[in-house]
C-alpha cells in the first residue's frame, strides 16, 4: 500500500504513535488509508450539509475495510460573493483547492481519495487535484437544491437576481421581492438549475469520476446518503484494483463530457473548467473542438435558466445516464471507457432509459440540432469567446448594435440600474478577465438586471470576464485575449458597432484593422487593481480563459 511509507516498519514507530494519539488502532492503521476531502462550511448552502455526506462516505469506507481520514477544504459561495470584491476570489480559489488537496494527499501518502464538493469552483478544483495526484479517487457531490413552487412559479436563485432588476425598473414592489427572498432557496444543495455547480456535478458522472446519480439526486433525498456510502465502499475497491484517475481521464472521456455538455446546455463555465482538468491530466482541449461537437450533438434539455425544467426534473426523467443513453442512438459517445464503478460507460448505462421525454427530448426531436454552447471568434475575440446559445432568445442569435463600454462590472451595473441602457445596445464590460479582474469575476448581477427589466431579447453583453451559469440572454464571455493583455476588447470605443452572429460563430467590431492598430499603438495598460496578497500572485501567474485560466 502507498501508505506503508508512513506507517510500516520499526522506523515508522513515531508515525504510528502520532496516529494512535488520535485514537487510531493497530487494525485501522494496517488498513488502506483513504483521504476524505470535505469542503463543508457554514457559508455555502451547497456545503452546509456535507458533514452528513462525509459521515456516510466514512461509514462506507469502514464497511469495505478501509480507514477514512477526513480533512477540510475551502469553498467560496459564488452567489454570496456575487457583485462585489468577493467574486474576485471565486475562480482563484479553484487553484487553492487543487493545491491544498494535493498537499494533504501526498504529504500523508493516502492510498485513495474521496472528494466531497458541491459548488462552482470546488468541483473542478477537486477534479484537478484528482488528476494531478493520480491515486485511486472518487467524487461524491452534495446534490442539487430543490426548487419549490410559489404562486404558480418555480423559484431559484436566479429568480432573486432578476427580481432586483424588476424592482429597479418599477416592475416589482419591495414586498414582492421579500416574498421571493424567503422561498427562492428553500434548503441545502447546489442552486437549482443547470448553473455551473450542477453542470460540473453532472459532467463528473460523464467523465467517469462520479457514480451514476452524482449530478442529479437531490441533496435532501436519502438516496444521496446511500450514494455516499456506495462511494465510500467503492473507493476501497478502486484501491484494491489500483484504478486511478489516469486510467479514466483520457481524451475520449473529455470528448464525452463535451458531448453531454452540449446535450444538457450546461453553463459556459464548463468550457473554462474542462480544459483546466484536462491540463492536469496531460490533455489539451482546443476550443475549436467545442464547435465541432456542437455541430453534431443536439440540445436535448432546456433546464433553468434556459427553460422551465429544474435539476429535480432531470433526476426524475432518468438523470445524466438517460441523457447519455439517448446520445448513443447516434453513436455520439465513447462507451468503452473505464469509470469509478469499475465498469465501462456501456455497462453503466445499459439499463438507463428516458422516463420523461418532455424533460429529455428524443434525439430525433431535439430543442436544437446543435449543442447548447458555442465558441465565437472574430476581431474582438481572436482566441475565442463563449456563449450559452441554448439560453439566447431567437431574436438575439444575430444582433448588431452600438457598444456601451464599461471598464468594470460596477460601472455597468450602475448604468443598467439607472436605465441608461437602451434597446439594441451591446454592453461591453472589460478589464474583468483572469488578470484584469483579477480573478475573472462571474457576473450575474448585470445579466439578471437586463433580464429582469425585460431587455434580454434586446440587449447583448460582452465581457473578458465570465457570466454565471444562471445567466440567460445574449451574454458572451471569456473573450480572449483579455483587455489587460492588450486584447482587442480593450480597443472598443463607445458607439462602435458590434456585430454578433452566433449561428456562424462570429463576433466582430465594425472597425478597420488600420483603426484598431492605431488604437493599439495608443493603448496603455491600466494600473493593476490588486497587487498584493493571493490575488496579486494569482494575477501574475494566471493564463488566458481560452486555456482554462490555469496558472503558469
Short mmCIF file of C-alpha atoms in Angstrom, two decimals:
data_model
loop_
_atom_site.label_atom_id
_atom_site.label_comp_id
_atom_site.label_asym_id
_atom_site.label_seq_id
_atom_site.Cartn_x
_atom_site.Cartn_y
_atom_site.Cartn_z
CA UNK A 1 0.00 0.00 0.00
CA UNK A 2 1.12 3.55 -0.73
CA UNK A 3 0.51 4.47 2.92
CA UNK A 4 3.07 1.88 4.08
CA UNK A 5 5.71 4.54 3.57
CA UNK A 6 4.34 6.40 6.60
CA UNK A 7 3.20 3.50 8.81
CA UNK A 8 5.19 0.29 8.24
CA UNK A 9 8.43 -0.88 9.87
CA UNK A 10 10.32 -0.02 13.04
CA UNK A 11 11.39 3.32 11.53
CA UNK A 12 7.76 4.38 11.42
CA UNK A 13 7.01 3.73 15.10
CA UNK A 14 6.94 7.52 15.75
CA UNK A 15 4.45 7.95 12.93
CA UNK A 16 2.20 5.22 14.30
CA UNK A 17 2.44 6.80 17.72
CA UNK A 18 1.09 10.06 16.32
CA UNK A 19 -1.76 8.20 14.64
CA UNK A 20 -2.57 6.46 17.93
CA UNK A 21 -2.64 9.86 19.64
CA UNK A 22 -5.83 10.46 17.64
CA UNK A 23 -7.35 7.14 18.64
CA UNK A 24 -6.48 5.02 15.63
CA UNK A 25 -5.97 1.34 16.48
CA UNK A 26 -3.37 -1.02 15.04
CA UNK A 27 -6.14 -2.61 12.95
CA UNK A 28 -7.18 0.76 11.48
CA UNK A 29 -3.58 1.72 10.77
CA UNK A 30 -2.99 -1.57 8.92
CA UNK A 31 -5.88 -0.92 6.50
CA UNK A 32 -5.84 1.23 3.36
CA UNK A 33 -5.80 4.89 4.45
CA UNK A 34 -8.37 6.88 2.49
CA UNK A 35 -8.26 10.67 2.49
CA UNK A 36 -11.70 12.29 2.62
CA UNK A 37 -11.53 15.87 1.31
CA UNK A 38 -14.63 17.56 2.72
CA UNK A 39 -15.46 21.12 1.64
CA UNK A 40 -18.19 21.51 4.26
CA UNK A 41 -18.60 25.01 5.67
CA UNK A 42 -21.26 27.34 7.04
CA UNK A 43 -21.30 29.95 4.25
CA UNK A 44 -22.20 27.87 1.16
CA UNK A 45 -25.77 26.45 1.02
CA UNK A 46 -24.49 23.63 -1.16
CA UNK A 47 -21.97 22.69 1.51
CA UNK A 48 -23.78 23.21 4.81
CA UNK A 49 -24.86 19.56 4.88
CA UNK A 50 -21.65 17.93 3.68
CA UNK A 51 -20.93 16.65 7.19
CA UNK A 52 -23.77 14.17 6.57
CA UNK A 53 -22.26 13.16 3.23
CA UNK A 54 -18.83 12.74 4.83
CA UNK A 55 -20.19 10.55 7.63
CA UNK A 56 -21.88 8.33 5.04
CA UNK A 57 -18.67 8.15 2.98
CA UNK A 58 -16.63 7.19 6.06
CA UNK A 59 -19.19 4.55 7.00
CA UNK A 60 -18.85 3.08 3.51
CA UNK A 61 -15.05 3.07 3.71
CA UNK A 62 -15.14 1.24 7.04
CA UNK A 63 -17.71 -1.25 5.73
CA UNK A 64 -15.31 -2.12 2.91
CA UNK A 65 -12.28 -2.48 5.15
CA UNK A 66 -10.58 0.90 4.83
CA UNK A 67 -9.73 3.66 7.27
CA UNK A 68 -11.07 7.13 6.46
CA UNK A 69 -9.11 10.27 7.31
CA UNK A 70 -11.15 13.44 6.84
CA UNK A 71 -9.75 16.92 6.27
CA UNK A 72 -11.29 20.27 5.40
CA UNK A 73 -11.18 22.19 2.12
CA UNK A 74 -12.23 25.80 1.48
CA UNK A 75 -15.18 26.81 -0.65
CA UNK A 76 -16.50 30.18 -1.86
CA UNK A 77 -20.23 30.75 -2.38
CA UNK A 78 -20.50 32.43 -5.77
CA UNK A 79 -23.98 33.73 -5.02
CA UNK A 80 -22.95 35.45 -1.80
CA UNK A 81 -19.69 36.69 -3.35
CA UNK A 82 -21.54 37.98 -6.44
CA UNK A 83 -21.45 41.65 -7.39
CA UNK A 84 -18.63 42.82 -5.13
CA UNK A 85 -14.92 42.34 -4.46
CA UNK A 86 -15.52 38.85 -3.06
CA UNK A 87 -16.16 37.45 -6.53
CA UNK A 88 -12.53 38.13 -7.46
CA UNK A 89 -11.64 35.20 -5.20
CA UNK A 90 -14.06 32.66 -6.67
CA UNK A 91 -12.19 31.36 -9.72
CA UNK A 92 -8.86 31.98 -7.98
CA UNK A 93 -9.96 29.64 -5.17
CA UNK A 94 -10.06 26.75 -7.65
CA UNK A 95 -6.25 26.67 -7.69
CA UNK A 96 -6.05 26.83 -3.88
CA UNK A 97 -8.44 23.89 -3.63
CA UNK A 98 -6.40 21.80 -6.06
CA UNK A 99 -3.13 22.73 -4.36
CA UNK A 100 -4.38 22.05 -0.83
CA UNK A 101 -5.83 18.64 -1.78
CA UNK A 102 -2.55 17.73 -3.46
CA UNK A 103 -0.63 18.84 -0.36
CA UNK A 104 -2.73 16.77 2.02
CA UNK A 105 -2.85 13.65 -0.16
CA UNK A 106 0.83 13.48 -0.98
CA UNK A 107 2.15 14.71 2.36
CA UNK A 108 0.33 11.84 4.09
CA UNK A 109 0.64 9.16 1.40
CA UNK A 110 -3.05 8.34 1.27
CA UNK A 111 -3.88 5.12 -0.59
CA UNK A 112 -7.00 6.66 -2.10
CA UNK A 113 -9.09 9.82 -2.08
CA UNK A 114 -12.77 10.65 -1.80
CA UNK A 115 -13.55 14.21 -2.82
CA UNK A 116 -16.73 15.82 -1.45
CA UNK A 117 -17.53 19.07 -3.30
CA UNK A 118 -20.79 20.56 -4.47
CA UNK A 119 -20.47 24.07 -5.82
CA UNK A 120 -18.88 26.04 -8.61
CA UNK A 121 -15.07 26.12 -8.20
CA UNK A 122 -14.88 23.31 -5.67
CA UNK A 123 -15.94 20.57 -8.10
CA UNK A 124 -13.37 21.41 -10.81
CA UNK A 125 -10.73 22.19 -8.18
CA UNK A 126 -11.10 18.72 -6.71
CA UNK A 127 -11.18 17.07 -10.14
CA UNK A 128 -7.97 18.92 -11.00
CA UNK A 129 -6.44 17.59 -7.78
CA UNK A 130 -7.58 14.04 -8.53
CA UNK A 131 -5.93 14.16 -11.95
CA UNK A 132 -2.75 15.67 -10.54
CA UNK A 133 -2.39 13.34 -7.52
CA UNK A 134 -3.37 10.26 -9.54
CA UNK A 135 -4.13 7.89 -6.70
CA UNK A 136 -7.45 5.95 -6.79
CA UNK A 137 -10.12 8.63 -6.38
CA UNK A 138 -13.86 9.14 -6.49
CA UNK A 139 -16.05 12.26 -6.32
CA UNK A 140 -19.35 12.38 -4.44
CA UNK A 141 -21.16 15.72 -4.51
CA UNK A 142 -23.71 17.05 -2.04
CA UNK A 143 -26.52 17.16 -4.60
CA UNK A 144 -28.76 19.91 -6.02
CA UNK A 145 -31.13 22.14 -4.09
CA UNK A 146 -34.83 21.62 -4.68
CA UNK A 147 -36.90 24.27 -6.42
CA UNK A 148 -40.32 24.86 -4.89
CA UNK A 149 -43.42 26.35 -6.47
CA UNK A 150 -44.92 29.58 -5.16
CA UNK A 151 -47.81 31.46 -6.78
CA UNK A 152 -47.69 29.10 -9.75
CA UNK A 153 -43.98 29.57 -10.44
CA UNK A 154 -40.88 27.54 -9.57
CA UNK A 155 -38.21 29.64 -7.91
CA UNK A 156 -34.42 29.57 -7.70
CA UNK A 157 -31.52 31.92 -7.01
CA UNK A 158 -31.85 33.38 -10.49
CA UNK A 159 -35.37 34.48 -9.58
CA UNK A 160 -33.82 36.74 -6.94
CA UNK A 161 -31.21 38.37 -9.15
CA UNK A 162 -33.82 39.03 -11.82
CA UNK A 163 -36.19 40.38 -9.15
CA UNK A 164 -33.65 43.09 -8.36
CA UNK A 165 -33.74 44.22 -11.99
CA UNK A 166 -37.54 44.12 -11.99
CA UNK A 167 -37.63 46.23 -8.82
CA UNK A 168 -35.20 48.77 -10.28
CA UNK A 169 -37.41 49.01 -13.38
CA UNK A 170 -40.52 49.58 -11.25
CA UNK A 171 -41.98 46.24 -12.29
CA UNK A 172 -41.97 44.70 -8.80
CA UNK A 173 -42.55 46.01 -5.27
CA UNK A 174 -40.21 45.60 -2.32
CA UNK A 175 -42.77 43.34 -0.67
CA UNK A 176 -42.82 41.07 -3.72
CA UNK A 177 -39.02 40.87 -3.71
CA UNK A 178 -39.07 39.98 0.00
CA UNK A 179 -41.59 37.19 -0.66
CA UNK A 180 -39.33 35.67 -3.29
CA UNK A 181 -36.32 36.10 -1.00
CA UNK A 182 -37.96 33.89 1.62
CA UNK A 183 -38.69 30.99 -0.75
CA UNK A 184 -36.26 31.08 -3.70
CA UNK A 185 -33.63 28.97 -1.93
CA UNK A 186 -35.60 26.53 0.25
CA UNK A 187 -32.75 24.47 1.70
CA UNK A 188 -29.34 22.91 1.31
CA UNK A 189 -27.84 21.91 -2.03
CA UNK A 190 -26.25 23.44 -5.11
CA UNK A 191 -28.55 26.12 -6.55
CA UNK A 192 -31.40 24.65 -8.59
CA UNK A 193 -30.88 24.92 -12.34
CA UNK A 194 -28.24 23.97 -14.88
CA UNK A 195 -25.89 26.51 -13.37
CA UNK A 196 -22.14 25.91 -13.02
CA UNK A 197 -22.24 23.70 -9.92
CA UNK A 198 -24.83 21.32 -11.30
CA UNK A 199 -23.19 21.39 -14.73
CA UNK A 200 -19.89 20.24 -13.25
CA UNK A 201 -21.51 17.64 -10.99
CA UNK A 202 -23.32 16.16 -13.99
CA UNK A 203 -20.16 16.20 -16.10
CA UNK A 204 -18.29 14.45 -13.26
CA UNK A 205 -20.55 11.48 -13.94
CA UNK A 206 -19.81 11.64 -17.65
CA UNK A 207 -16.06 11.84 -17.09
CA UNK A 208 -16.35 8.60 -15.13
CA UNK A 209 -15.20 10.14 -11.82
CA UNK A 210 -18.59 10.02 -10.05
CA UNK A 211 -21.12 7.26 -9.57
CA UNK A 212 -24.35 7.36 -11.62
CA UNK A 213 -26.70 9.80 -9.88
CA UNK A 214 -23.90 12.06 -8.64
CA UNK A 215 -25.19 15.05 -10.60
CA UNK A 216 -28.94 14.85 -10.09
CA UNK A 217 -30.04 13.10 -6.87
CA UNK A 218 -31.40 15.99 -4.75
CA UNK A 219 -29.41 16.96 -1.68
CA UNK A 220 -32.22 16.20 0.77
CA UNK A 221 -33.05 12.70 -0.52
CA UNK A 222 -31.94 9.66 1.45
CA UNK A 223 -30.74 8.25 -1.87
CA UNK A 224 -27.92 10.82 -1.73
CA UNK A 225 -26.74 9.39 1.61
CA UNK A 226 -26.87 5.87 0.18
CA UNK A 227 -24.85 7.01 -2.83
CA UNK A 228 -22.25 8.48 -0.47
CA UNK A 229 -21.95 5.14 1.34
CA UNK A 230 -21.55 3.40 -2.02
CA UNK A 231 -18.79 5.87 -2.92
CA UNK A 232 -17.04 5.04 0.35
CA UNK A 233 -17.20 1.34 -0.37
CA UNK A 234 -16.22 1.79 -3.99
CA UNK A 235 -13.00 3.70 -3.19
CA UNK A 236 -11.64 0.72 -1.29
CA UNK A 237 -12.35 -1.45 -4.34
CA UNK A 238 -10.60 1.08 -6.57
CA UNK A 239 -7.55 0.98 -4.28
CA UNK A 240 -7.52 -2.83 -4.35
CA UNK A 241 -7.74 -2.82 -8.18
CA UNK A 242 -5.38 0.18 -8.47
CA UNK A 243 -7.79 2.06 -10.75
CA UNK A 244 -6.58 5.66 -10.86
CA UNK A 245 -7.83 8.90 -12.48
CA UNK A 246 -5.12 8.44 -15.11
CA UNK A 247 -6.92 5.26 -16.19
CA UNK A 248 -10.22 7.15 -16.51
CA UNK A 249 -9.47 10.74 -17.58
CA UNK A 250 -8.30 10.26 -21.15
CA UNK A 251 -9.06 12.35 -24.23
CA UNK A 252 -12.17 10.35 -25.09
CA UNK A 253 -13.59 10.96 -21.61
CA UNK A 254 -13.33 14.72 -22.17
CA UNK A 255 -14.96 14.39 -25.59
CA UNK A 256 -17.82 12.55 -23.89
CA UNK A 257 -18.11 15.36 -21.36
CA UNK A 258 -18.28 17.96 -24.11
CA UNK A 259 -20.95 15.94 -25.93
CA UNK A 260 -23.17 15.71 -22.85
CA UNK A 261 -22.41 19.37 -22.11
CA UNK A 262 -23.99 20.21 -25.48
CA UNK A 263 -26.99 17.96 -24.89
CA UNK A 264 -27.69 19.36 -21.43
CA UNK A 265 -26.98 23.01 -22.26
CA UNK A 266 -24.51 23.41 -19.40
CA UNK A 267 -23.00 26.59 -18.00
CA UNK A 268 -20.40 28.36 -20.14
CA UNK A 269 -18.07 27.91 -17.17
CA UNK A 270 -17.76 24.24 -18.10
CA UNK A 271 -15.68 25.47 -21.05
CA UNK A 272 -13.35 27.09 -18.51
CA UNK A 273 -13.10 24.11 -16.19
CA UNK A 274 -12.91 21.11 -18.54
CA UNK A 275 -9.69 22.40 -20.20
CA UNK A 276 -8.21 23.04 -16.75
CA UNK A 277 -8.99 19.50 -15.57
CA UNK A 278 -7.68 18.12 -18.87
CA UNK A 279 -4.49 20.16 -18.40
CA UNK A 280 -3.85 18.35 -15.11
CA UNK A 281 -4.39 15.04 -16.90
CA UNK A 282 -1.85 16.00 -19.57
CA UNK A 283 -4.51 16.55 -22.25
CA UNK A 284 -5.06 19.72 -24.27
CA UNK A 285 -8.57 20.78 -25.28
CA UNK A 286 -8.65 23.17 -28.21
CA UNK A 287 -11.68 25.47 -28.10
CA UNK A 288 -12.41 24.66 -31.76
CA UNK A 289 -13.39 21.12 -30.79
CA UNK A 290 -16.34 22.66 -28.91
CA UNK A 291 -17.90 23.99 -32.12
CA UNK A 292 -17.15 20.68 -33.84
CA UNK A 293 -19.00 18.91 -31.04
CA UNK A 294 -21.84 21.42 -31.09
CA UNK A 295 -22.32 20.85 -34.82
CA UNK A 296 -23.11 17.16 -34.32
CA UNK A 297 -24.64 16.91 -30.82
CA UNK A 298 -28.23 18.15 -30.46
CA UNK A 299 -29.50 20.10 -27.45
CA UNK A 300 -31.90 17.72 -25.65
CA UNK A 301 -32.63 19.63 -22.42
CA UNK A 302 -33.89 23.11 -21.56
CA UNK A 303 -33.10 23.38 -17.89
CA UNK A 304 -33.27 26.66 -15.98
CA UNK A 305 -32.14 29.29 -16.86
CA UNK A 306 -32.63 28.16 -20.49
CA UNK A 307 -36.07 26.70 -19.85
CA UNK A 308 -38.64 25.81 -17.21
CA UNK A 309 -37.26 22.43 -16.09
CA UNK A 310 -35.11 22.00 -12.98
CA UNK A 311 -32.43 19.54 -11.92
CA UNK A 312 -35.05 17.63 -9.92
CA UNK A 313 -36.95 17.18 -13.19
CA UNK A 314 -33.82 15.83 -14.88
CA UNK A 315 -33.40 13.41 -11.96
CA UNK A 316 -36.98 12.17 -12.31
CA UNK A 317 -36.57 11.86 -16.09
CA UNK A 318 -33.70 9.40 -15.71
CA UNK A 319 -30.75 11.66 -14.96
CA UNK A 320 -27.44 12.04 -16.74
CA UNK A 321 -27.24 8.35 -17.59
CA UNK A 322 -30.53 8.61 -19.53
CA UNK A 323 -29.18 11.58 -21.50
CA UNK A 324 -26.08 9.54 -22.31
CA UNK A 325 -28.23 6.60 -23.38
CA UNK A 326 -30.18 8.87 -25.73
CA UNK A 327 -26.92 10.09 -27.32
CA UNK A 328 -25.87 6.52 -28.05
CA UNK A 329 -28.68 6.31 -30.60
CA UNK A 330 -26.37 8.26 -32.91
CA UNK A 331 -23.09 6.84 -31.62
CA UNK A 332 -22.12 10.19 -30.10
CA UNK A 333 -20.28 8.74 -27.08
CA UNK A 334 -17.24 6.55 -26.49
CA UNK A 335 -18.69 3.66 -24.50
CA UNK A 336 -15.63 1.52 -23.81
CA UNK A 337 -14.14 3.84 -21.19
CA UNK A 338 -13.45 2.79 -17.62
CA UNK A 339 -15.26 4.59 -14.76
CA UNK A 340 -15.16 4.62 -10.96
CA UNK A 341 -17.84 1.94 -10.91
CA UNK A 342 -15.05 -0.37 -12.07
CA UNK A 343 -17.14 -0.92 -15.19
CA UNK A 344 -17.35 0.80 -18.57
CA UNK A 345 -19.78 3.51 -19.59
CA UNK A 346 -21.60 0.93 -21.70
CA UNK A 347 -22.14 -1.20 -18.59
CA UNK A 348 -23.25 1.79 -16.52
CA UNK A 349 -25.94 2.96 -18.96
CA UNK A 350 -27.10 -0.49 -20.07
CA UNK A 351 -30.41 -0.22 -18.17
CA UNK A 352 -30.78 3.57 -18.32
CA UNK A 353 -33.82 4.99 -20.08
CA UNK A 354 -35.60 8.28 -20.51
CA UNK A 355 -38.65 8.43 -18.26
CA UNK A 356 -39.95 11.83 -19.39
CA UNK A 357 -39.41 12.94 -22.97
CA UNK A 358 -40.63 16.45 -22.11
CA UNK A 359 -37.53 16.94 -19.96
CA UNK A 360 -35.06 14.91 -22.04
CA UNK A 361 -36.05 15.22 -25.67
CA UNK A 362 -35.86 12.30 -28.04
CA UNK A 363 -32.71 12.70 -30.12
CA UNK A 364 -34.88 12.78 -33.26
CA UNK A 365 -36.88 15.78 -31.97
CA UNK A 366 -34.38 17.93 -30.05
CA UNK A 367 -34.76 21.54 -28.98
CA UNK A 368 -31.96 22.29 -31.42
CA UNK A 369 -30.00 20.15 -33.84
CA UNK A 370 -26.83 21.77 -32.49
CA UNK A 371 -25.41 21.90 -28.98
CA UNK A 372 -26.09 24.36 -26.18
CA UNK A 373 -22.72 26.14 -26.14
CA UNK A 374 -20.83 27.94 -28.90
CA UNK A 375 -17.35 29.41 -29.24
CA UNK A 376 -17.22 32.66 -31.21
CA UNK A 377 -14.20 34.19 -32.93
CA UNK A 378 -13.53 37.43 -34.76
CA UNK A 379 -11.59 40.66 -34.43
CA UNK A 380 -12.91 41.14 -30.88
CA UNK A 381 -12.00 37.60 -29.80
CA UNK A 382 -9.15 36.15 -31.90
CA UNK A 383 -8.60 33.42 -29.29
CA UNK A 384 -12.29 32.78 -28.74
CA UNK A 385 -15.32 33.75 -26.68
CA UNK A 386 -18.07 31.57 -25.22
CA UNK A 387 -21.86 31.87 -25.19
CA UNK A 388 -24.59 29.61 -23.83
CA UNK A 389 -26.62 29.74 -27.02
CA UNK A 390 -29.31 27.47 -25.59
CA UNK A 391 -30.23 30.38 -23.29
CA UNK A 392 -30.27 33.04 -26.05
CA UNK A 393 -33.61 34.19 -27.42
CA UNK A 394 -34.02 33.54 -31.14
CA UNK A 395 -34.18 37.28 -31.81
CA UNK A 396 -30.69 37.79 -30.36
CA UNK A 397 -28.80 35.00 -32.12
CA UNK A 398 -27.89 37.59 -34.73
CA UNK A 399 -27.56 41.15 -33.45
CA UNK A 400 -25.89 44.40 -34.43
CA UNK A 401 -25.76 47.42 -32.16
CA UNK A 402 -23.70 50.23 -30.65
CA UNK A 403 -21.14 49.45 -27.96
CA UNK A 404 -21.70 50.81 -24.48
CA UNK A 405 -18.27 50.48 -22.90
CA UNK A 406 -17.51 49.98 -19.19
CA UNK A 407 -14.16 49.24 -17.56
CA UNK A 408 -15.66 47.40 -14.58
CA UNK A 409 -18.73 45.41 -13.60
CA UNK A 410 -19.73 48.09 -11.08
CA UNK A 411 -19.83 50.80 -13.75
CA UNK A 412 -22.00 48.61 -15.99
CA UNK A 413 -24.42 47.73 -13.18
CA UNK A 414 -24.79 51.39 -12.24
CA UNK A 415 -25.71 52.27 -15.83
CA UNK A 416 -28.15 49.36 -16.10
CA UNK A 417 -29.87 50.08 -12.78
CA UNK A 418 -30.23 53.75 -13.72
CA UNK A 419 -31.82 52.78 -17.02
CA UNK A 420 -29.14 54.29 -19.22
CA UNK A 421 -29.00 51.18 -21.42
CA UNK A 422 -31.33 51.20 -24.40
CA UNK A 423 -32.82 48.53 -26.63
CA UNK A 424 -30.30 47.42 -29.23
CA UNK A 425 -27.23 48.32 -27.15
CA UNK A 426 -24.28 45.98 -26.70
CA UNK A 427 -22.88 46.33 -23.19
CA UNK A 428 -19.10 45.77 -23.14
CA UNK A 429 -17.59 45.01 -19.72
CA UNK A 430 -13.80 44.74 -19.79
CA UNK A 431 -10.76 44.55 -17.51
CA UNK A 432 -12.61 41.75 -15.70
CA UNK A 433 -10.57 38.85 -17.12
CA UNK A 434 -8.31 36.46 -15.18
CA UNK A 435 -5.52 39.08 -14.95
CA UNK A 436 -7.55 42.25 -15.22
CA UNK A 437 -10.18 41.41 -12.62
CA UNK A 438 -8.16 39.84 -11.24
CA UNK A 439 -10.00 36.56 -10.88
CA UNK A 440 -12.40 36.77 -13.83
CA UNK A 441 -15.46 37.64 -11.79
CA UNK A 442 -18.68 35.83 -12.56
CA UNK A 443 -21.29 38.45 -13.40
CA UNK A 444 -24.88 37.54 -12.66
CA UNK A 445 -25.99 40.97 -11.44
CA UNK A 446 -25.79 42.81 -14.81
CA UNK A 447 -27.24 39.96 -16.86
CA UNK A 448 -30.06 39.38 -14.37
CA UNK A 449 -30.83 43.09 -14.23
CA UNK A 450 -31.11 43.15 -18.03
CA UNK A 451 -33.40 40.08 -17.94
CA UNK A 452 -35.42 41.42 -15.00
CA UNK A 453 -36.04 44.64 -16.92
CA UNK A 454 -37.31 42.63 -19.86
CA UNK A 455 -34.37 43.60 -22.09
CA UNK A 456 -32.79 40.16 -22.56
CA UNK A 457 -34.29 39.99 -26.07
CA UNK A 458 -32.96 43.43 -26.99
CA UNK A 459 -29.57 43.93 -25.30
CA UNK A 460 -26.36 41.88 -25.59
CA UNK A 461 -23.48 41.76 -23.13
CA UNK A 462 -19.80 41.09 -23.88
CA UNK A 463 -17.01 40.60 -21.36
CA UNK A 464 -13.48 39.32 -20.94
CA UNK A 465 -14.76 38.13 -17.58
CA UNK A 466 -17.39 35.45 -17.29
CA UNK A 467 -21.08 35.10 -16.68
CA UNK A 468 -22.85 32.95 -14.13
CA UNK A 469 -24.30 29.63 -15.18
CA UNK A 470 -27.60 31.19 -14.12
CA UNK A 471 -27.33 33.77 -16.90
CA UNK A 472 -29.77 33.87 -19.78
CA UNK A 473 -29.72 36.06 -22.84
CA UNK A 474 -27.03 37.08 -25.35
CA UNK A 475 -24.26 37.14 -22.75
CA UNK A 476 -20.88 36.42 -24.35
CA UNK A 477 -17.96 35.86 -22.00
CA UNK A 478 -14.38 34.57 -21.81
CA UNK A 479 -13.33 36.98 -24.59
CA UNK A 480 -9.66 36.24 -25.24
CA UNK A 481 -7.15 37.79 -25.19
CA UNK A 482 -8.48 39.87 -22.32
CA UNK A 483 -8.17 43.65 -22.23
CA UNK A 484 -5.36 43.55 -19.65
CA UNK A 485 -3.26 41.57 -22.14
CA UNK A 486 -3.87 44.06 -24.97
CA UNK A 487 -6.82 42.10 -26.32
CA UNK A 488 -8.99 43.90 -28.91
CA UNK A 489 -11.87 44.21 -26.41
CA UNK A 490 -9.72 46.88 -24.76
CA UNK A 491 -9.73 48.88 -28.00
CA UNK A 492 -13.51 49.14 -28.44
CA UNK A 493 -14.87 52.67 -28.10
CA UNK A 494 -18.31 53.96 -27.16
CA UNK A 495 -20.63 53.78 -30.15
CA UNK A 496 -18.59 51.29 -32.22
CA UNK A 497 -20.93 48.89 -33.98
CA UNK A 498 -20.70 45.33 -32.67
CA UNK A 499 -21.77 42.50 -34.95
CA UNK A 500 -22.83 39.26 -33.25
CA UNK A 501 -23.62 36.17 -35.33
CA UNK A 502 -23.93 33.18 -33.03
CA UNK A 503 -25.10 30.66 -35.68
CA UNK A 504 -21.95 31.45 -37.66
CA UNK A 505 -19.73 31.63 -34.57
CA UNK A 506 -18.55 35.17 -35.19
CA UNK A 507 -18.03 38.27 -33.05
CA UNK A 508 -16.69 41.45 -34.61
CA UNK A 509 -16.48 45.18 -34.17
CA UNK A 510 -17.07 47.10 -37.39
CA UNK A 511 -13.78 48.99 -37.26
CA UNK A 512 -10.98 48.63 -39.78
CA UNK A 513 -7.77 46.82 -38.96
CA UNK A 514 -5.88 50.08 -39.53
CA UNK A 515 -8.01 51.88 -36.96
CA UNK A 516 -7.61 49.07 -34.44
CA UNK A 517 -3.86 49.17 -35.00
CA UNK A 518 -3.87 52.95 -34.42
CA UNK A 519 -5.80 52.49 -31.16
CA UNK A 520 -3.46 49.69 -30.09
CA UNK A 521 -0.44 51.96 -30.53
CA UNK A 522 -2.07 54.49 -28.18
CA UNK A 523 -3.25 51.92 -25.62
CA UNK A 524 -1.66 51.97 -22.18
CA UNK A 525 -2.12 49.25 -19.60
CA UNK A 526 -4.15 50.46 -16.63
CA UNK A 527 -2.76 50.10 -13.16
CA UNK A 528 -3.48 46.60 -11.76
CA UNK A 529 -6.50 46.65 -9.46
CA UNK A 530 -4.80 44.34 -6.96
CA UNK A 531 -1.04 43.88 -6.48
CA UNK A 532 -0.69 42.24 -3.07
CA UNK A 533 -1.77 39.04 -1.34
CA UNK A 534 -3.01 35.92 -3.07
CA UNK A 535 -4.87 37.81 -5.81
CA UNK A 536 -1.72 39.73 -6.69
CA UNK A 537 0.21 36.49 -7.10
CA UNK A 538 -2.69 34.94 -9.00
CA UNK A 539 -2.82 37.86 -11.46
CA UNK A 540 0.88 37.47 -12.20
CA UNK A 541 0.63 33.72 -12.85
CA UNK A 542 -2.79 33.13 -14.43
CA UNK A 543 -3.18 32.35 -18.14
CA UNK A 544 -5.95 33.18 -20.59
CA UNK A 545 -9.54 31.98 -20.31
CA UNK A 546 -9.00 30.24 -23.66
CA UNK A 547 -6.59 27.85 -21.91
CA UNK A 548 -8.80 27.32 -18.85
CA UNK A 549 -7.25 30.13 -16.77
CA UNK A 550 -4.70 27.72 -15.32
CA UNK A 551 -1.60 29.01 -13.55
CA UNK A 552 1.77 29.12 -15.29
#
